[in-house]
mmCIF file of C-alpha atoms and ligand atoms in Angstrom:
data_model
loop_
_atom_site.group_PDB
_atom_site.id
_atom_site.type_symbol
_atom_site.label_atom_id
_atom_site.label_comp_id
_atom_site.label_asym_id
_atom_site.label_seq_id
_atom_site.Cartn_x
_atom_site.Cartn_y
_atom_site.Cartn_z
ATOM 1 C CA MET A 1 65.473 3.020 110.894
ATOM 2 C CA LYS A 2 63.966 4.859 108.022
ATOM 3 C CA SER A 3 63.105 8.548 108.753
ATOM 4 C CA ILE A 4 59.600 9.107 109.980
ATOM 5 C CA GLN A 5 57.050 10.923 107.987
ATOM 6 C CA MET A 6 53.330 11.687 108.502
ATOM 7 C CA VAL A 7 52.711 9.692 105.341
ATOM 8 C CA ASP A 8 55.198 7.533 103.565
ATOM 9 C CA LEU A 9 54.106 7.570 99.813
ATOM 10 C CA ARG A 10 57.555 6.609 98.607
ATOM 11 C CA SER A 11 57.563 3.291 100.455
ATOM 12 C CA GLN A 12 53.915 2.678 99.483
ATOM 13 C CA TYR A 13 54.846 3.154 95.876
ATOM 14 C CA GLU A 14 57.790 0.714 96.129
ATOM 15 C CA ARG A 15 55.443 -2.201 97.066
ATOM 16 C CA ILE A 16 53.241 -1.750 93.985
ATOM 17 C CA LYS A 17 55.795 -0.236 91.597
ATOM 18 C CA PRO A 18 55.581 -2.917 88.793
ATOM 19 C CA GLU A 19 51.850 -2.481 88.541
ATOM 20 C CA ILE A 20 51.907 1.245 88.807
ATOM 21 C CA ASP A 21 54.685 1.559 86.246
ATOM 22 C CA LEU A 22 52.920 -0.691 83.809
ATOM 23 C CA ALA A 23 49.652 1.358 84.284
ATOM 24 C CA ILE A 24 51.338 4.700 83.720
ATOM 25 C CA GLN A 25 53.292 3.411 80.608
ATOM 26 C CA GLY A 26 49.998 1.969 79.258
ATOM 27 C CA VAL A 27 48.372 5.430 79.406
ATOM 28 C CA ILE A 28 51.256 7.066 77.715
ATOM 29 C CA GLU A 29 51.290 4.395 75.005
ATOM 30 C CA ASN A 30 47.673 4.919 74.540
ATOM 31 C CA SER A 31 47.901 8.716 74.763
ATOM 32 C CA ALA A 32 44.223 9.232 75.588
ATOM 33 C CA PHE A 33 45.258 11.515 78.338
ATOM 34 C CA ILE A 34 41.760 13.154 78.975
ATOM 35 C CA ASN A 35 38.761 10.961 79.411
ATOM 36 C CA GLY A 36 40.688 7.752 78.465
ATOM 37 C CA PRO A 37 39.176 4.338 79.040
ATOM 38 C CA GLU A 38 40.745 4.143 82.453
ATOM 39 C CA VAL A 39 38.561 6.922 83.805
ATOM 40 C CA LYS A 40 35.388 5.024 83.044
ATOM 41 C CA ALA A 41 36.790 1.744 84.384
ATOM 42 C CA PHE A 42 37.935 3.273 87.598
ATOM 43 C CA ALA A 43 34.514 4.940 88.170
ATOM 44 C CA LYS A 44 32.827 1.578 87.639
ATOM 45 C CA GLU A 45 35.293 -0.236 89.961
ATOM 46 C CA LEU A 46 34.875 2.493 92.626
ATOM 47 C CA ALA A 47 31.014 2.177 92.300
ATOM 48 C CA GLU A 48 31.370 -1.541 92.878
ATOM 49 C CA TYR A 49 33.603 -0.944 95.843
ATOM 50 C CA THR A 50 31.487 1.612 97.551
ATOM 51 C CA GLY A 51 28.171 0.315 96.516
ATOM 52 C CA ALA A 52 27.280 3.721 95.065
ATOM 53 C CA GLU A 53 25.021 3.588 92.025
ATOM 54 C CA PHE A 54 26.961 6.290 90.273
ATOM 55 C CA VAL A 55 30.522 7.541 90.582
ATOM 56 C CA ILE A 56 31.467 10.759 88.733
ATOM 57 C CA PRO A 57 35.123 11.492 88.643
ATOM 58 C CA CYS A 58 36.341 15.110 88.792
ATOM 59 C CA GLY A 59 39.460 17.230 89.356
ATOM 60 C CA ASN A 60 39.736 17.282 93.050
ATOM 61 C CA GLY A 61 37.728 17.074 96.367
ATOM 62 C CA THR A 62 37.038 20.736 96.485
ATOM 63 C CA ASP A 63 35.612 20.884 92.942
ATOM 64 C CA ALA A 64 33.425 17.879 93.926
ATOM 65 C CA LEU A 65 31.837 19.951 96.632
ATOM 66 C CA GLN A 66 31.306 22.896 94.411
ATOM 67 C CA ILE A 67 29.847 20.766 91.615
ATOM 68 C CA ALA A 68 27.579 18.980 94.155
ATOM 69 C CA MET A 69 26.112 22.223 95.416
ATOM 70 C CA MET A 70 25.616 23.486 91.851
ATOM 71 C CA ALA A 71 23.879 20.227 90.857
ATOM 72 C CA LEU A 72 21.529 20.502 93.897
ATOM 73 C CA ASP A 73 20.694 23.902 92.720
ATOM 74 C CA PHE A 74 21.658 25.789 95.874
ATOM 75 C CA LYS A 75 21.073 29.497 95.225
ATOM 76 C CA PRO A 76 23.025 32.585 96.407
ATOM 77 C CA GLY A 77 21.797 33.783 99.779
ATOM 78 C CA GLN A 78 20.787 30.440 100.993
ATOM 79 C CA GLU A 79 22.367 28.670 103.888
ATOM 80 C CA VAL A 80 24.332 25.538 104.155
ATOM 81 C CA ILE A 81 25.112 23.834 107.584
ATOM 82 C CA VAL A 82 28.711 22.823 108.124
ATOM 83 C CA PRO A 83 30.904 21.928 111.234
ATOM 84 C CA ALA A 84 32.972 24.718 112.633
ATOM 85 C CA PHE A 85 35.827 22.386 113.281
ATOM 86 C CA THR A 86 36.858 21.000 109.806
ATOM 87 C CA TYR A 87 38.959 21.422 106.819
ATOM 88 C CA VAL A 88 38.173 24.621 104.878
ATOM 89 C CA ALA A 89 37.052 23.296 101.586
ATOM 90 C CA ALA A 90 33.247 23.008 102.026
ATOM 91 C CA VAL A 91 33.123 26.520 103.509
ATOM 92 C CA GLU A 92 35.225 27.982 100.737
ATOM 93 C CA MET A 93 32.917 26.562 98.048
ATOM 94 C CA ILE A 94 29.779 27.634 99.880
ATOM 95 C CA SER A 95 31.243 31.270 100.030
ATOM 96 C CA LEU A 96 32.377 31.148 96.473
ATOM 97 C CA LEU A 97 28.861 30.210 95.302
ATOM 98 C CA GLY A 98 27.335 33.176 97.250
ATOM 99 C CA LEU A 99 25.809 30.808 99.786
ATOM 100 C CA LYS A 100 26.186 31.331 103.509
ATOM 101 C CA PRO A 101 27.820 28.796 105.898
ATOM 102 C CA LYS A 102 25.823 28.111 108.921
ATOM 103 C CA PHE A 103 28.473 26.783 111.396
ATOM 104 C CA VAL A 104 27.704 24.083 114.019
ATOM 105 C CA ASP A 105 29.833 23.184 116.981
ATOM 106 C CA VAL A 106 31.162 19.719 117.112
ATOM 107 C CA THR A 107 31.259 16.872 119.712
ATOM 108 C CA PRO A 108 34.421 16.723 121.916
ATOM 109 C CA ASP A 109 35.023 13.086 121.282
ATOM 110 C CA THR A 110 34.086 12.105 117.669
ATOM 111 C CA PHE A 111 34.592 15.624 116.161
ATOM 112 C CA GLU A 112 31.258 15.570 114.261
ATOM 113 C CA MET A 113 28.421 18.044 114.293
ATOM 114 C CA ASN A 114 26.674 18.185 117.732
ATOM 115 C CA PRO A 115 23.185 16.685 117.001
ATOM 116 C CA SER A 116 21.251 19.264 119.142
ATOM 117 C CA GLU A 117 23.313 22.139 117.705
ATOM 118 C CA LEU A 118 22.439 20.826 114.283
ATOM 119 C CA GLU A 119 18.765 20.900 114.958
ATOM 120 C CA LYS A 120 19.024 24.449 116.406
ATOM 121 C CA ALA A 121 20.763 25.600 113.153
ATOM 122 C CA ILE A 122 17.853 24.657 110.983
ATOM 123 C CA GLY A 123 16.034 27.746 109.644
ATOM 124 C CA PRO A 124 13.951 28.954 106.749
ATOM 125 C CA ASN A 125 16.991 29.732 104.473
ATOM 126 C CA VAL A 126 18.772 26.566 105.060
ATOM 127 C CA VAL A 127 18.882 24.273 102.077
ATOM 128 C CA GLY A 128 21.629 21.676 102.871
ATOM 129 C CA ILE A 129 23.879 20.029 105.401
ATOM 130 C CA ILE A 130 27.457 19.096 104.711
ATOM 131 C CA PRO A 131 28.685 16.539 107.312
ATOM 132 C CA VAL A 132 32.435 15.959 107.221
ATOM 133 C CA HIS A 133 33.558 12.428 108.180
ATOM 134 C CA LEU A 134 36.560 13.839 109.880
ATOM 135 C CA TYR A 135 39.694 11.731 110.307
ATOM 136 C CA GLY A 136 38.187 8.673 108.997
ATOM 137 C CA GLN A 137 34.894 7.750 110.588
ATOM 138 C CA CYS A 138 31.364 8.464 109.590
ATOM 139 C CA SER A 139 29.246 11.162 111.252
ATOM 140 C CA ASN A 140 25.985 10.021 112.740
ATOM 141 C CA MET A 141 24.258 9.685 109.368
ATOM 142 C CA GLU A 142 21.151 8.242 110.626
ATOM 143 C CA PHE A 143 20.301 11.227 112.673
ATOM 144 C CA ILE A 144 21.519 13.716 109.965
ATOM 145 C CA LEU A 145 19.415 12.059 107.268
ATOM 146 C CA ASP A 146 16.503 12.022 109.495
ATOM 147 C CA VAL A 147 16.814 15.846 110.308
ATOM 148 C CA ALA A 148 17.352 16.405 106.584
ATOM 149 C CA ASN A 149 14.178 14.473 105.566
ATOM 150 C CA ARG A 150 12.055 16.210 108.151
ATOM 151 C CA ASN A 151 13.130 19.521 106.956
ATOM 152 C CA ASN A 152 13.446 18.813 103.273
ATOM 153 C CA LEU A 153 17.199 19.497 103.201
ATOM 154 C CA LYS A 154 19.829 18.047 100.902
ATOM 155 C CA VAL A 155 22.935 16.249 102.445
ATOM 156 C CA ILE A 156 26.380 16.271 100.869
ATOM 157 C CA GLU A 157 28.781 13.925 102.744
ATOM 158 C CA ASP A 158 32.378 15.227 102.577
ATOM 159 C CA THR A 159 34.100 11.860 102.517
ATOM 160 C CA ALA A 160 37.582 13.043 101.653
ATOM 161 C CA GLN A 161 39.025 11.511 104.817
ATOM 162 C CA ALA A 162 36.816 8.440 105.095
ATOM 163 C CA ILE A 163 36.670 6.480 102.023
ATOM 164 C CA GLY A 164 35.962 2.803 102.773
ATOM 165 C CA ALA A 165 34.413 3.520 106.259
ATOM 166 C CA VAL A 166 31.250 1.570 106.870
ATOM 167 C CA TYR A 167 28.178 2.983 108.708
ATOM 168 C CA SER A 168 25.599 0.798 110.346
ATOM 169 C CA PHE A 169 22.019 2.000 110.633
ATOM 170 C CA SER A 170 20.003 0.906 113.638
ATOM 171 C CA ASN A 171 17.906 -1.537 111.389
ATOM 172 C CA GLY A 172 21.051 -3.417 110.483
ATOM 173 C CA LYS A 173 21.536 -1.887 107.020
ATOM 174 C CA LYS A 174 25.119 -0.968 106.244
ATOM 175 C CA ALA A 175 26.464 1.693 103.802
ATOM 176 C CA GLN A 176 29.820 3.057 102.955
ATOM 177 C CA ALA A 177 30.836 6.649 103.594
ATOM 178 C CA GLY A 178 29.749 8.961 100.749
ATOM 179 C CA THR A 179 26.850 6.773 99.639
ATOM 180 C CA MET A 180 24.111 7.694 102.091
ATOM 181 C CA GLY A 181 23.481 11.358 101.395
ATOM 182 C CA HIS A 182 22.162 12.993 98.109
ATOM 183 C CA VAL A 183 25.726 13.393 97.039
ATOM 184 C CA GLY A 184 29.125 12.193 98.497
ATOM 185 C CA THR A 185 32.305 13.765 97.610
ATOM 186 C CA THR A 186 35.782 12.592 97.892
ATOM 187 C CA SER A 187 39.418 13.525 97.229
ATOM 188 C CA PHE A 188 42.328 11.533 95.799
ATOM 189 C CA PHE A 189 44.871 13.905 96.968
ATOM 190 C CA PRO A 190 48.207 11.917 97.395
ATOM 191 C CA SER A 191 48.037 11.548 101.195
ATOM 192 C CA LYS A 192 44.325 10.627 101.274
ATOM 193 C CA ASN A 193 43.607 6.952 102.157
ATOM 194 C CA LEU A 194 42.963 6.298 98.447
ATOM 195 C CA GLY A 195 45.470 8.831 96.888
ATOM 196 C CA CYS A 196 46.684 9.272 93.389
ATOM 197 C CA TYR A 197 49.841 10.997 92.223
ATOM 198 C CA GLY A 198 48.522 14.427 91.857
ATOM 199 C CA ASP A 199 45.100 15.891 92.284
ATOM 200 C CA GLY A 200 41.850 13.945 91.797
ATOM 201 C CA GLY A 201 38.313 13.699 93.242
ATOM 202 C CA ALA A 202 35.022 11.991 92.766
ATOM 203 C CA MET A 203 31.350 12.411 93.553
ATOM 204 C CA PHE A 204 28.900 9.567 94.501
ATOM 205 C CA THR A 205 25.213 9.531 94.132
ATOM 206 C CA ASN A 206 22.413 6.848 93.852
ATOM 207 C CA ASP A 207 20.095 9.304 91.951
ATOM 208 C CA PRO A 208 20.278 9.016 88.101
ATOM 209 C CA ASP A 209 19.028 12.612 87.592
ATOM 210 C CA LEU A 210 21.596 13.950 89.929
ATOM 211 C CA ALA A 211 24.290 11.792 88.285
ATOM 212 C CA GLU A 212 23.420 13.352 85.061
ATOM 213 C CA ARG A 213 23.664 16.866 86.365
ATOM 214 C CA LEU A 214 26.933 16.219 88.311
ATOM 215 C CA ASN A 215 28.422 14.759 85.093
ATOM 216 C CA ARG A 216 27.199 17.621 82.989
ATOM 217 C CA ILE A 217 28.332 20.411 85.379
ATOM 218 C CA ALA A 218 31.849 18.899 85.782
ATOM 219 C CA ASN A 219 32.016 18.944 82.000
ATOM 220 C CA HIS A 220 31.251 22.667 81.099
ATOM 221 C CA GLY A 221 27.497 22.175 81.479
ATOM 222 C CA GLN A 222 27.339 20.160 78.290
ATOM 223 C CA LYS A 223 25.866 16.720 77.572
ATOM 224 C CA LYS A 224 26.579 17.006 73.954
ATOM 225 C CA LYS A 225 29.803 18.513 72.789
ATOM 226 C CA TYR A 226 29.494 22.358 72.309
ATOM 227 C CA HIS A 227 25.889 22.307 73.489
ATOM 228 C CA HIS A 228 25.833 24.017 77.044
ATOM 229 C CA GLU A 229 22.640 23.544 78.923
ATOM 230 C CA SER A 230 23.880 25.022 82.197
ATOM 231 C CA ILE A 231 26.787 26.838 83.644
ATOM 232 C CA GLY A 232 29.389 24.263 84.478
ATOM 233 C CA VAL A 233 33.065 24.036 85.325
ATOM 234 C CA ASN A 234 36.003 22.122 83.829
ATOM 235 C CA SER A 235 36.778 19.390 86.329
ATOM 236 C CA ARG A 236 38.293 16.159 85.108
ATOM 237 C CA LEU A 237 40.264 13.288 86.605
ATOM 238 C CA ASP A 238 43.391 12.719 84.447
ATOM 239 C CA THR A 239 43.559 9.343 82.745
ATOM 240 C CA LEU A 240 47.031 8.781 84.320
ATOM 241 C CA GLN A 241 45.511 9.319 87.727
ATOM 242 C CA ALA A 242 42.646 6.987 86.987
ATOM 243 C CA ALA A 243 45.047 4.263 85.951
ATOM 244 C CA ILE A 244 47.024 4.727 89.130
ATOM 245 C CA LEU A 245 43.822 4.743 91.193
ATOM 246 C CA ARG A 246 42.750 1.467 89.639
ATOM 247 C CA VAL A 247 45.883 -0.213 91.008
ATOM 248 C CA LYS A 248 45.597 1.423 94.408
ATOM 249 C CA LEU A 249 41.876 0.712 94.748
ATOM 250 C CA LYS A 250 42.808 -3.045 94.965
ATOM 251 C CA GLU A 251 45.002 -2.109 97.872
ATOM 252 C CA LEU A 252 42.500 -0.139 99.769
ATOM 253 C CA ASP A 253 41.361 -2.793 102.127
ATOM 254 C CA ARG A 254 44.903 -3.618 102.994
ATOM 255 C CA TYR A 255 45.666 0.110 103.479
ATOM 256 C CA CYS A 256 42.698 0.461 105.841
ATOM 257 C CA ALA A 257 43.774 -2.658 107.839
ATOM 258 C CA ALA A 258 47.358 -1.324 108.093
ATOM 259 C CA ARG A 259 46.168 2.015 109.353
ATOM 260 C CA ASN A 260 43.831 0.324 111.923
ATOM 261 C CA GLN A 261 46.830 -1.732 113.128
ATOM 262 C CA VAL A 262 48.829 1.436 113.727
ATOM 263 C CA ALA A 263 45.862 3.063 115.517
ATOM 264 C CA ASP A 264 45.366 -0.018 117.682
ATOM 265 C CA ARG A 265 48.992 0.132 118.889
ATOM 266 C CA TYR A 266 48.638 3.783 119.653
ATOM 267 C CA ASP A 267 45.402 3.129 121.628
ATOM 268 C CA GLN A 268 47.154 0.453 123.647
ATOM 269 C CA ALA A 269 50.091 2.678 124.408
ATOM 270 C CA PHE A 270 48.079 5.753 125.491
ATOM 271 C CA LYS A 271 44.732 4.455 126.681
ATOM 272 C CA ASN A 272 45.532 4.977 130.370
ATOM 273 C CA HIS A 273 47.641 8.000 129.949
ATOM 274 C CA THR A 274 46.435 10.976 132.056
ATOM 275 C CA SER A 275 47.424 13.684 129.481
ATOM 276 C CA ILE A 276 46.658 11.957 126.218
ATOM 277 C CA LYS A 277 43.075 11.389 125.257
ATOM 278 C CA ILE A 278 42.887 8.814 122.478
ATOM 279 C CA PRO A 279 40.272 9.161 119.657
ATOM 280 C CA LYS A 280 36.838 7.699 120.407
ATOM 281 C CA ARG A 281 35.534 4.990 118.063
ATOM 282 C CA ALA A 282 31.945 5.777 117.040
ATOM 283 C CA SER A 283 29.630 2.977 117.852
ATOM 284 C CA ASN A 284 27.996 2.991 114.408
ATOM 285 C CA SER A 285 30.954 3.397 112.030
ATOM 286 C CA THR A 286 34.140 1.616 111.204
ATOM 287 C CA HIS A 287 37.224 3.937 111.291
ATOM 288 C CA VAL A 288 39.778 4.115 108.438
ATOM 289 C CA PHE A 289 42.157 6.382 110.368
ATOM 290 C CA HIS A 290 43.066 8.926 107.821
ATOM 291 C CA GLN A 291 44.454 10.647 110.946
ATOM 292 C CA TYR A 292 45.097 9.332 114.370
ATOM 293 C CA THR A 293 44.360 12.404 116.407
ATOM 294 C CA VAL A 294 44.609 12.757 120.262
ATOM 295 C CA GLN A 295 43.854 15.495 122.605
ATOM 296 C CA ILE A 296 46.632 16.692 124.952
ATOM 297 C CA GLU A 297 45.026 17.667 128.254
ATOM 298 C CA GLY A 298 46.674 19.330 131.112
ATOM 299 C CA ALA A 299 50.035 19.509 129.283
ATOM 300 C CA ASP A 300 51.621 21.853 126.727
ATOM 301 C CA ARG A 301 50.688 20.559 123.380
ATOM 302 C CA ASP A 302 52.938 22.813 121.384
ATOM 303 C CA ALA A 303 55.938 21.923 123.678
ATOM 304 C CA LEU A 304 55.286 18.181 122.990
ATOM 305 C CA LYS A 305 55.132 18.873 119.311
ATOM 306 C CA SER A 306 58.492 20.671 119.362
ATOM 307 C CA TYR A 307 60.012 18.046 121.601
ATOM 308 C CA LEU A 308 59.011 15.278 119.030
ATOM 309 C CA GLN A 309 60.120 17.363 116.110
ATOM 310 C CA GLU A 310 63.606 17.583 117.673
ATOM 311 C CA LYS A 311 63.674 13.759 117.739
ATOM 312 C CA GLY A 312 62.658 13.552 114.095
ATOM 313 C CA ILE A 313 59.002 12.768 114.718
ATOM 314 C CA PRO A 314 56.617 14.953 112.726
ATOM 315 C CA THR A 315 53.224 15.706 114.096
ATOM 316 C CA MET A 316 50.396 17.941 112.732
ATOM 317 C CA ILE A 317 47.607 20.065 114.180
ATOM 318 C CA TYR A 318 44.467 19.411 112.169
ATOM 319 C CA TYR A 319 43.156 22.116 112.614
ATOM 320 C CA PRO A 320 44.621 25.080 114.507
ATOM 321 C CA ILE A 321 41.648 27.594 113.878
ATOM 322 C CA PRO A 322 37.964 26.905 113.624
ATOM 323 C CA VAL A 323 36.755 27.925 110.150
ATOM 324 C CA PRO A 324 34.291 30.625 111.268
ATOM 325 C CA LYS A 325 37.504 32.304 112.883
ATOM 326 C CA GLN A 326 39.619 32.113 109.817
ATOM 327 C CA GLN A 327 40.331 35.626 108.549
ATOM 328 C CA ALA A 328 38.479 34.914 105.220
ATOM 329 C CA TYR A 329 35.308 33.954 107.024
ATOM 330 C CA LEU A 330 35.192 36.646 109.772
ATOM 331 C CA ARG A 331 32.636 38.345 107.388
ATOM 332 C CA TYR A 332 29.895 35.995 108.784
ATOM 333 C CA GLY A 333 30.183 37.632 112.053
ATOM 334 C CA TYR A 334 30.841 34.776 114.384
ATOM 335 C CA GLN A 335 32.552 35.628 117.700
ATOM 336 C CA THR A 336 34.985 34.026 120.033
ATOM 337 C CA GLY A 337 32.969 31.765 122.364
ATOM 338 C CA ASP A 338 30.370 30.875 119.695
ATOM 339 C CA PHE A 339 31.886 27.372 119.162
ATOM 340 C CA PRO A 340 33.518 26.497 122.573
ATOM 341 C CA VAL A 341 34.210 22.906 121.633
ATOM 342 C CA SER A 342 35.751 23.586 118.277
ATOM 343 C CA GLU A 343 37.768 26.402 119.908
ATOM 344 C CA SER A 344 39.075 24.054 122.629
ATOM 345 C CA LEU A 345 39.797 21.268 120.172
ATOM 346 C CA CYS A 346 42.033 23.608 118.125
ATOM 347 C CA GLU A 347 44.172 24.080 121.404
ATOM 348 C CA LYS A 348 44.312 20.379 122.186
ATOM 349 C CA VAL A 349 44.491 18.229 119.119
ATOM 350 C CA LEU A 350 47.631 16.628 117.771
ATOM 351 C CA SER A 351 47.841 14.028 114.982
ATOM 352 C CA PHE A 352 50.596 11.435 115.086
ATOM 353 C CA PRO A 353 52.113 9.728 112.078
ATOM 354 C CA ILE A 354 49.975 7.073 110.647
ATOM 355 C CA HIS A 355 50.183 5.446 107.284
ATOM 356 C CA THR A 356 50.203 2.162 105.466
ATOM 357 C CA GLU A 357 53.989 1.433 105.576
ATOM 358 C CA MET A 358 54.728 2.246 109.308
ATOM 359 C CA ASP A 359 57.177 -0.299 110.603
ATOM 360 C CA PRO A 360 56.843 -1.466 114.223
ATOM 361 C CA ALA A 361 60.295 -0.232 115.169
ATOM 362 C CA GLN A 362 59.299 3.222 113.946
ATOM 363 C CA GLN A 363 56.089 3.236 115.920
ATOM 364 C CA ASP A 364 57.943 1.951 118.998
ATOM 365 C CA PHE A 365 60.264 4.944 118.710
ATOM 366 C CA ILE A 366 57.307 7.318 118.339
ATOM 367 C CA ILE A 367 55.462 5.855 121.308
ATOM 368 C CA ASP A 368 58.553 5.801 123.556
ATOM 369 C CA SER A 369 59.366 9.320 122.607
ATOM 370 C CA ILE A 370 55.901 10.627 123.420
ATOM 371 C CA LEU A 371 55.865 8.760 126.706
ATOM 372 C CA SER A 372 59.329 10.150 127.495
ATOM 373 C CA TYR A 373 58.047 13.762 127.238
ATOM 374 C CA PHE A 374 55.746 13.356 130.166
HETATM 375 C C1 PLP B 1 41.441 17.005 101.426
HETATM 376 C C2 PLP B 1 39.979 17.446 101.824
HETATM 377 C C3 PLP B 1 39.177 18.102 100.831
HETATM 378 C C4 PLP B 1 39.698 18.633 99.610
HETATM 379 O O1 PLP B 1 40.292 17.921 98.682
HETATM 380 P P1 PLP B 1 41.181 18.428 97.520
HETATM 381 O O2 PLP B 1 41.301 17.201 96.684
HETATM 382 O O3 PLP B 1 42.454 18.738 98.166
HETATM 383 O O4 PLP B 1 40.474 19.521 96.866
HETATM 384 C C5 PLP B 1 37.964 18.446 101.196
HETATM 385 N N1 PLP B 1 37.352 18.098 102.478
HETATM 386 C C6 PLP B 1 38.215 17.339 103.356
HETATM 387 C C7 PLP B 1 37.563 17.014 104.691
HETATM 388 C C8 PLP B 1 39.461 17.050 103.127
HETATM 389 O O5 PLP B 1 40.284 16.459 103.979
#
């Protein structure tokens, strides 16, 4: 049996090697390393895939969040609502821009912002909401968009973990993650569901004016070379990465299906287990299982993690500390007890290996090993 990894990028590459090698070779032959034709072609193909009107590639998913907030003209001192239990990127960019994060506790089953807490967080200085589609399924966008509309707030969807997930509105309308808010942001970090071979990111919008601003800000604030209309940043998707992503985008549906197959087997194995709480599927979103994250209840999570590690099975804790309690963000003055659900999740969550190349024998070994611990 091959050794077990959280993500097996090497085996994934083996399956598409001829096409990837050809794509990389093509870029080198062409030598248009920055803003080559593949970047535009990829943006167009990703727009077709997601249904977004505009896709603006950039350097990574964190830049995408920064550029989105700059394009929406958020001003220092204003507040942006974010979940307390999440990856740090959105909060980091909020702080860097002189904005203030307003944290909201999450739900204990789908890990999204708790709706009533979200409403309570609205205040005169709040200008935006950043829902994070954690682990691969959409937050309750219908509710979030409604709250945003009623309060004249902008919504930036952090879709780094959920590209390809489909949300269903109550009127039957469907939309992909990242295409429902004012701006959606995503990451092509290698281990993401649509990953390149280095750093990469993109922004989605349906608004032509915003698309122009996002493009301009990502490119030094210039529309015309050496004419800088606004302060910008330098954030580009390499041509090489775009060429790789064009190949991998064609595989994305297969990747999502493979991840769901792994998730279904874990669900079957653990659904009646007294100490393992399997992830709840949201009723209004498909799941692309960037992570398969359970909660360990009434047992020692960290001991289980070490036990599995000794058997050669990696697991991860996404995330061990709520963002408001990270040292860098203590300055905002939140206290222990402010986010009870987030705090408890940090003690309970454990993510099992899930990726596109998991072979059933590997997964049997993982499942048997987990069950043997209890
Ligand atoms: C990975 C990730 C990011 C950041 O993406 P980078 O490309 O690494 O900058 C942002 N938000 C979430 C939720 C992520 O998982």
